[in-house]
Amino acid sequence: MTLGELPTGGLYIDLGLGIIVFLLLLYEIAAQARTRKRLTALEKNIVTLQNNQAEVFTNLEDKANAVTEMLFEKTKPLASKVNELSKRANTMIERSEAFRQELEDKVGPLQAAIDNSNVKFNSSHDAIRKVVQEGKSEIERMAKEVEGFAEEIKEMKNFIRESTIDLEL
């Protein structure tokens, strides 16, 4: 068969369809290239975001460690003050217990000594109140304990008076 014998109408249609298929193939290749570029850009963005996220976590951990260290350093002196106040409070409790025992043992002659101790106690109580007014919240708690102790002494004084009256009767 020669070129002249080929049907001419079918050739143009086949050629047109071939060109359309070729153009569609080129369009698909171009679309895949654009998709690859977008995927590459997205992968770069993901890697960048992951790096930024790791950096943020590192910064947060560093800041958390710094805050923890700062709080520890700031509370260290406070802990020593609390320990010192606790020792003072324990000393005062021991002294008050000894004083109470002495009062129970010697009711009569110690009435004047109790009044004298009350005066000394009130002066030390006033001194403690001045310290409280200077803004030391730890001492406020100690002053409340001292007030309770003063009330106990007053109750003991009343008890001693009642005991003295009972002894006189």
Short mmCIF file of C-alpha atoms in Angstrom, two decimals:
data_model
loop_
_atom_site.label_atom_id
_atom_site.label_comp_id
_atom_site.label_asym_id
_atom_site.label_seq_id
_atom_site.Cartn_x
_atom_site.Cartn_y
_atom_site.Cartn_z
CA MET A 1 0.00 0.00 0.00
CA THR A 2 1.30 3.40 -0.91
CA LEU A 3 0.69 6.82 0.53
CA GLY A 4 -1.89 7.55 -2.05
CA GLU A 5 -3.91 4.53 -1.09
CA LEU A 6 -4.16 5.42 2.61
CA PRO A 7 -7.44 6.91 3.63
CA THR A 8 -6.81 10.58 4.16
CA GLY A 9 -9.72 11.30 6.53
CA GLY A 10 -8.62 8.76 9.14
CA LEU A 11 -5.05 9.98 9.13
CA TYR A 12 -6.00 13.48 10.20
CA ILE A 13 -8.22 12.17 12.95
CA ASP A 14 -5.50 9.81 14.17
CA LEU A 15 -2.96 12.58 13.94
CA GLY A 16 -5.28 15.00 15.81
CA LEU A 17 -5.96 12.41 18.50
CA GLY A 18 -2.24 11.70 18.77
CA ILE A 19 -1.52 15.42 19.21
CA ILE A 20 -4.29 15.68 21.86
CA VAL A 21 -2.88 12.64 23.70
CA PHE A 22 0.62 14.13 23.42
CA LEU A 23 -0.61 17.50 24.79
CA LEU A 24 -2.45 15.76 27.63
CA LEU A 25 0.71 13.83 28.41
CA LEU A 26 2.73 17.07 28.45
CA TYR A 27 0.09 18.71 30.69
CA GLU A 28 0.22 15.74 33.07
CA ILE A 29 4.02 15.89 33.18
CA ALA A 30 3.85 19.65 33.92
CA ALA A 31 1.22 19.05 36.63
CA GLN A 32 3.41 16.38 38.22
CA ALA A 33 6.40 18.75 38.14
CA ARG A 34 4.33 21.46 39.89
CA THR A 35 3.12 18.90 42.43
CA ARG A 36 6.73 17.81 43.07
CA LYS A 37 7.75 21.44 43.56
CA ARG A 38 4.87 21.96 46.01
CA LEU A 39 5.74 18.75 47.85
CA THR A 40 9.37 19.82 48.05
CA ALA A 41 8.32 23.23 49.39
CA LEU A 42 5.99 21.56 51.89
CA GLU A 43 8.76 19.20 52.99
CA LYS A 44 11.07 22.18 53.49
CA ASN A 45 8.35 23.94 55.50
CA ILE A 46 7.81 20.82 57.60
CA VAL A 47 11.54 20.50 58.27
CA THR A 48 11.71 24.20 59.15
CA LEU A 49 8.71 23.87 61.47
CA GLN A 50 10.23 20.81 63.12
CA ASN A 51 13.51 22.66 63.63
CA ASN A 52 11.65 25.68 65.02
CA GLN A 53 9.61 23.42 67.29
CA ALA A 54 12.77 21.73 68.58
CA GLU A 55 14.33 25.15 69.14
CA VAL A 56 11.23 26.35 71.02
CA PHE A 57 11.22 23.23 73.20
CA THR A 58 14.91 23.72 73.93
CA ASN A 59 14.30 27.36 74.82
CA LEU A 60 11.35 26.41 77.03
CA GLU A 61 13.41 23.76 78.80
CA ASP A 62 16.24 26.26 79.33
CA LYS A 63 13.82 28.85 80.68
CA ALA A 64 12.13 26.29 82.94
CA ASN A 65 15.53 25.25 84.28
CA ALA A 66 16.50 28.89 84.80
CA VAL A 67 13.24 29.63 86.63
CA THR A 68 13.69 26.53 88.80
CA GLU A 69 17.24 27.53 89.65
CA MET A 70 16.19 31.13 90.37
CA LEU A 71 13.38 29.98 92.67
CA PHE A 72 15.74 27.62 94.46
CA GLU A 73 18.28 30.42 94.96
CA LYS A 74 15.59 32.82 96.21
CA THR A 75 14.07 30.31 98.63
CA LYS A 76 17.41 29.22 100.08
CA PRO A 77 17.79 32.33 102.34
CA LEU A 78 14.12 32.11 103.23
CA ALA A 79 14.57 28.52 104.38
CA SER A 80 17.44 29.52 106.65
CA LYS A 81 15.30 32.31 108.14
CA VAL A 82 12.45 29.87 108.71
CA ASN A 83 14.86 27.45 110.40
CA GLU A 84 16.21 30.23 112.60
CA LEU A 85 12.69 31.32 113.55
CA SER A 86 11.78 27.72 114.26
CA LYS A 87 14.78 27.40 116.59
CA ARG A 88 13.80 30.61 118.34
CA ALA A 89 10.23 29.41 118.69
CA ASN A 90 11.40 26.07 120.08
CA THR A 91 13.66 27.88 122.52
CA MET A 92 10.77 30.07 123.61
CA ILE A 93 8.52 27.03 124.02
CA GLU A 94 11.15 25.28 126.13
CA ARG A 95 11.62 28.37 128.26
CA SER A 96 7.89 28.81 128.71
CA GLU A 97 7.49 25.17 129.72
CA ALA A 98 10.24 25.50 132.32
CA PHE A 99 8.69 28.71 133.56
CA ARG A 100 5.25 27.10 133.84
CA GLN A 101 6.69 24.19 135.79
CA GLU A 102 8.43 26.58 138.15
CA LEU A 103 5.17 28.44 138.66
CA GLU A 104 3.34 25.26 139.50
CA ASP A 105 6.04 24.31 142.03
CA LYS A 106 6.21 27.68 143.79
CA VAL A 107 2.78 29.29 143.77
CA GLY A 108 3.01 31.71 146.69
CA PRO A 109 6.37 33.50 146.52
CA LEU A 110 6.44 33.63 142.72
CA GLN A 111 3.40 35.90 142.31
CA ALA A 112 5.67 38.96 142.18
CA ALA A 113 8.08 37.13 139.86
CA ILE A 114 5.18 36.40 137.51
CA ASP A 115 4.21 40.07 137.42
CA ASN A 116 7.84 40.97 136.70
CA SER A 117 7.99 38.32 133.98
CA ASN A 118 4.78 39.69 132.51
CA VAL A 119 6.37 43.14 132.27
CA LYS A 120 9.46 41.66 130.58
CA PHE A 121 7.27 39.55 128.36
CA ASN A 122 5.18 42.56 127.36
CA SER A 123 8.31 44.55 126.52
CA SER A 124 9.65 41.67 124.40
CA HIS A 125 6.18 41.33 122.92
CA ASP A 126 6.25 45.03 121.97
CA ALA A 127 9.69 44.56 120.43
CA ILE A 128 8.38 41.65 118.41
CA ARG A 129 5.43 43.78 117.27
CA LYS A 130 7.87 46.42 115.99
CA VAL A 131 9.67 43.77 113.97
CA VAL A 132 6.33 42.62 112.59
CA GLN A 133 5.53 46.19 111.55
CA GLU A 134 8.74 46.25 109.53
CA GLY A 135 7.16 43.73 107.21
CA LYS A 136 8.49 40.34 108.24
CA SER A 137 5.62 37.96 107.69
CA GLU A 138 7.49 35.07 109.32
CA ILE A 139 7.66 36.99 112.59
CA GLU A 140 3.90 37.63 112.40
CA ARG A 141 3.31 33.97 112.93
CA MET A 142 5.75 34.00 115.84
CA ALA A 143 3.96 37.01 117.38
CA LYS A 144 0.69 35.08 117.27
CA GLU A 145 2.38 32.26 119.14
CA VAL A 146 3.70 34.78 121.68
CA GLU A 147 0.20 36.21 122.13
CA GLY A 148 -1.06 32.72 122.82
CA PHE A 149 1.75 32.30 125.33
CA ALA A 150 0.76 35.59 127.02
CA GLU A 151 -2.80 34.32 127.28
CA GLU A 152 -1.49 31.11 128.81
CA ILE A 153 0.51 33.12 131.35
CA LYS A 154 -2.57 35.16 132.21
CA GLU A 155 -4.54 31.95 132.62
CA MET A 156 -1.74 30.55 134.79
CA LYS A 157 -1.73 33.76 136.80
CA ASN A 158 -5.47 33.43 137.35
CA PHE A 159 -4.97 29.79 138.23
CA ILE A 160 -2.25 30.75 140.71
CA ARG A 161 -4.53 33.37 142.25
CA GLU A 162 -7.31 30.82 142.52
CA SER A 163 -4.86 28.31 144.00
CA THR A 164 -3.64 30.95 146.45
CA ILE A 165 -7.22 31.70 147.46
CA ASP A 166 -7.87 27.97 147.82
CA LEU A 167 -4.72 27.60 149.94
CA GLU A 168 -5.76 30.52 152.13
CA LEU A 169 -9.15 28.95 152.68
#
